[in-house]
Amino acid sequence: MSRVSEQETADALDALEAESIHVMREVAAEFERPALLFSGGKDSVVMLRLAQKAFWPARLPFPLVHVDTGHNFAEVLEFRDRRVAELETRLVVAKVQDDIDAGRSVEVPGGLRNPLQTVTLLRAVEQGRFDAVFGGARRDEEKARAKERFFSFRDAFGQWDPKNQRPELWDLYNGRHNPGEHIRVFPISNWTELDVWRYVARERLDLPSLYFAHERQVFERDGMLLGVTEHSQPRAGETVSTRTVRYRTVGDASCTGAVLSEAATAEQIVAEVAVTRLTERGATRADDRASEAAMEDRKKAGYF
Amino acid sequence: MTGLLRFATAGSVDDGKSTLIGRLLFDSKTVMADQLDAVERVAAERGDDWTNLALLTDGLRAEREQGITIDVAYRYFATPARSFIVADTPGHVQYTRNMVTGASTADVAVVLVDARKGVVEQTRRHAALSALLRVPHLVLAVNKMDLVGWSQQIFDEIVVDFAELAGHLAVKDVHPIPVAALHGDNIVDAGANMPWYEGPTLLGHLERVEVERDDARARPGRFPVQYVIRPMSAERPDYRGYAGTVASGVLRVGEQVTVLPGGRSTTIAGLDTFDAQDGLDEAVAGQAVTVRLADELDVSRGDLIVSAGDPPQPTSSFDATLCWMADAPLRPGTRLLLKHTTRTVPAIVTTLHDSLDVTTLTRQPVTELGLNGIAHVTVRTASPIVPDDYLTDRRTGAFILIDPATGATLAAGMIGSQIGVRA
Ligand SMILES: Nc1nc2c(ncn2[C@@H]2O[C@H](COP(=O)(O)OP(=O)(O)O)[C@@H](O)[C@H]2O)c(=O)[nH]1
């Protein structure tokens, strides 16, 4: 990816921002009970800023929902709670652990928890009676997502049918649904990872500290650098060393990898992302690498 | 000049559309090492001899298995001049709805032909749909020039054939480019094989072409009200603002406006955004803002705020062109929902006048309209909408039809009796 001149960048970001705000307002106007998924990750931080802009000077007209894997980075939870307090908004926490305890989800020993989020998310949607759920997914993340709509219809089982999607024409979004069905809404569909970082820099958005270069004890597994946390411990033969790293996504601490980086500010990350040669998912998510069609299968079942 | 360009690609199966997009992504260095890895792995499993750049864009499993693209996919890349959003629309006859979807937001349509085959039925179809949707610019990419010996004569013949077709179509600007997507000639770099071609490469053209939004300022102001903002806070007990996106033209503080369909007039007291908390002086097409009005009028979602002078007329009955996108055919009289800007109203199609065959550009009488059919119709709505003609405004002239029972999107509609593909 080459660098885009400053003026053109500002224009492009303004256009993307306006499109996202338009989508959020459509949802607030047409749905009774929307909710916004908030993980504390950079995409959801951008989403939160867009929502603030869409409804200013009023408060957000919907609650935030965090699907909590239980495998958290402590600084991400702290960050989440601080933002919620600042915005004087409501946070619903749906815990994967509760579904495991109740037998609705089965954890494979030593397995990843990202796939288990589906059950918990669908439970949160049902209990909250949410009819629209905002997610921060982007089409540039992954091939199955490239076909995703802004308004993505989910049947009563929360499933996505990629071969039977509503055509999306002009800026006329169709949110019509029956009771029990819901719509996943992806306002930043058209943003790239680079756009997100440029926006973080431009808006001076606060992020959890692990997005920026810091020293951390890490070990290598399957070609990824995993931090030593209570959820990810080195196995025999894996050696721990202290490296300067940052995270490109913050998900399940047991499977989210760090990358070697000296980038300590959003501006430095923009420069680094502009020349990077790995997509963020490929570099840092063990679960997406399992199979070529992993994301598509998970999305069909109701994943983010 | 705008920093973001949206373009749609169209071509018949095997014309090389996926390869062309893969090439744009690859040569502009947007393809990441791990994506290339994944593609190479799949190519090896399928026993392909070389890395197939087309696999970069075939997203869904069914597509990979059948080796064809089924649904519109969106791709992203950037150069120092612009950021690009590509709507990759499959070219099969049965997927007209995808092409219409991709074209509805496109600034440019890139229509591919195979140099060995020239202008074929699909080409006529794609060009006609671009014209129908009023995509402002069209690029004719003549691909696989390597397979015709890089022949200028063959290219020129195809250009003449296409110009003849375009002469019948309402396309303002056609730009032909000879390319070889597989080898990269004239995609990002010119290459050495076609010294006789002196025009820009495909990317060079896309970087420079003017987009419609650049002149949207010149049109009269149109602001569909999306959402009413009422903080009801101690700080702002009486704040009432109308949030929305300026559809066209410019809104200015102090200017006189009319709220339609009601027809009351007032002035703009303020234009607010989060970033300009003291307010903006003006807001232009494409900007998301909140409008405050000087007088307390009863304004709600679906109303249209317009600049004074020659306002559009509210109407409950109008002619339009429909692209039908559902399996079950449209029969006149069926109860539907119509969404125009931010207003959704019950509607019926009262009359099907005639259908348009986009390959022959001829019209036939019809009694029902099937999947991928295009027809001139009369629509009646339960309460008025405030449309512009699609010929003058792609935003306030467009609507969709929705099935009230299933919620499915049934059709794309363009308002006006003159809408067609003819010049
Ligand atoms: N010789 C040659 N073959 C090409 C060129 N562009 C594409 N192809 C081949 O044409 C076939 C179809 O290409 P593909 O991109 O899959 O077509 P699509 O169906 O339009 O997406 C593939 O075998 C490509 O390698 C070209 O410029 N020259």
XYZ file of N, CA and C in Angstrom, chain B residues 2 25 45 53 85 96 120 147-148 197 212 240 244 249 329 345-346 371 377 382 402:
63
model
N -11.690 14.195 -5.740
C -12.107 13.516 -4.531
C -11.166 12.373 -4.227
N -4.748 -5.018 -7.392
C -4.404 -5.123 -5.978
C -2.924 -5.480 -5.818
N -3.321 -27.066 -4.323
C -4.276 -28.144 -4.060
C -5.109 -28.463 -5.299
N -4.177 -15.202 -9.804
C -4.536 -13.976 -9.082
C -6.046 -13.854 -8.901
N -12.651 1.958 -3.989
C -13.547 0.880 -3.575
C -14.023 0.212 -4.858
N -27.758 -10.108 -13.236
C -27.971 -8.697 -13.540
C -28.151 -7.878 -12.274
N -19.683 -8.554 -27.323
C -20.642 -9.663 -27.365
C -21.921 -9.248 -26.645
N -3.219 -12.349 -26.659
C -3.734 -13.446 -27.477
C -4.135 -13.001 -28.884
N -4.074 -11.703 -29.152
C -4.327 -11.219 -30.523
C -3.074 -10.502 -31.050
N -0.240 2.474 -28.256
C -1.260 3.059 -27.383
C -0.631 4.148 -26.534
N -18.561 12.459 -9.880
C -19.798 13.230 -9.937
C -19.958 14.142 -8.730
N -33.318 20.905 19.372
C -33.997 20.025 18.431
C -33.285 20.174 17.091
N -28.963 14.260 9.203
C -29.061 13.638 7.888
C -27.809 13.884 7.073
N -26.276 19.526 -3.600
C -26.219 20.961 -3.392
C -25.512 21.360 -2.109
N -42.243 -13.255 -9.825
C -42.416 -12.097 -10.701
C -43.318 -11.022 -10.096
N -42.954 4.152 2.394
C -44.411 4.255 2.284
C -44.970 3.023 1.569
N -46.221 2.628 1.875
C -46.858 1.555 1.106
C -47.036 2.001 -0.349
N -37.472 -12.111 -12.723
C -36.132 -11.856 -12.183
C -35.227 -11.256 -13.255
N -42.721 1.546 -15.622
C -43.938 1.301 -14.843
C -44.530 2.606 -14.320
N -49.091 5.358 -1.028
C -50.177 5.653 -0.095
C -50.094 7.078 0.435
N -39.735 -3.119 -1.376
C -39.522 -4.118 -0.331
C -40.785 -4.960 -0.183
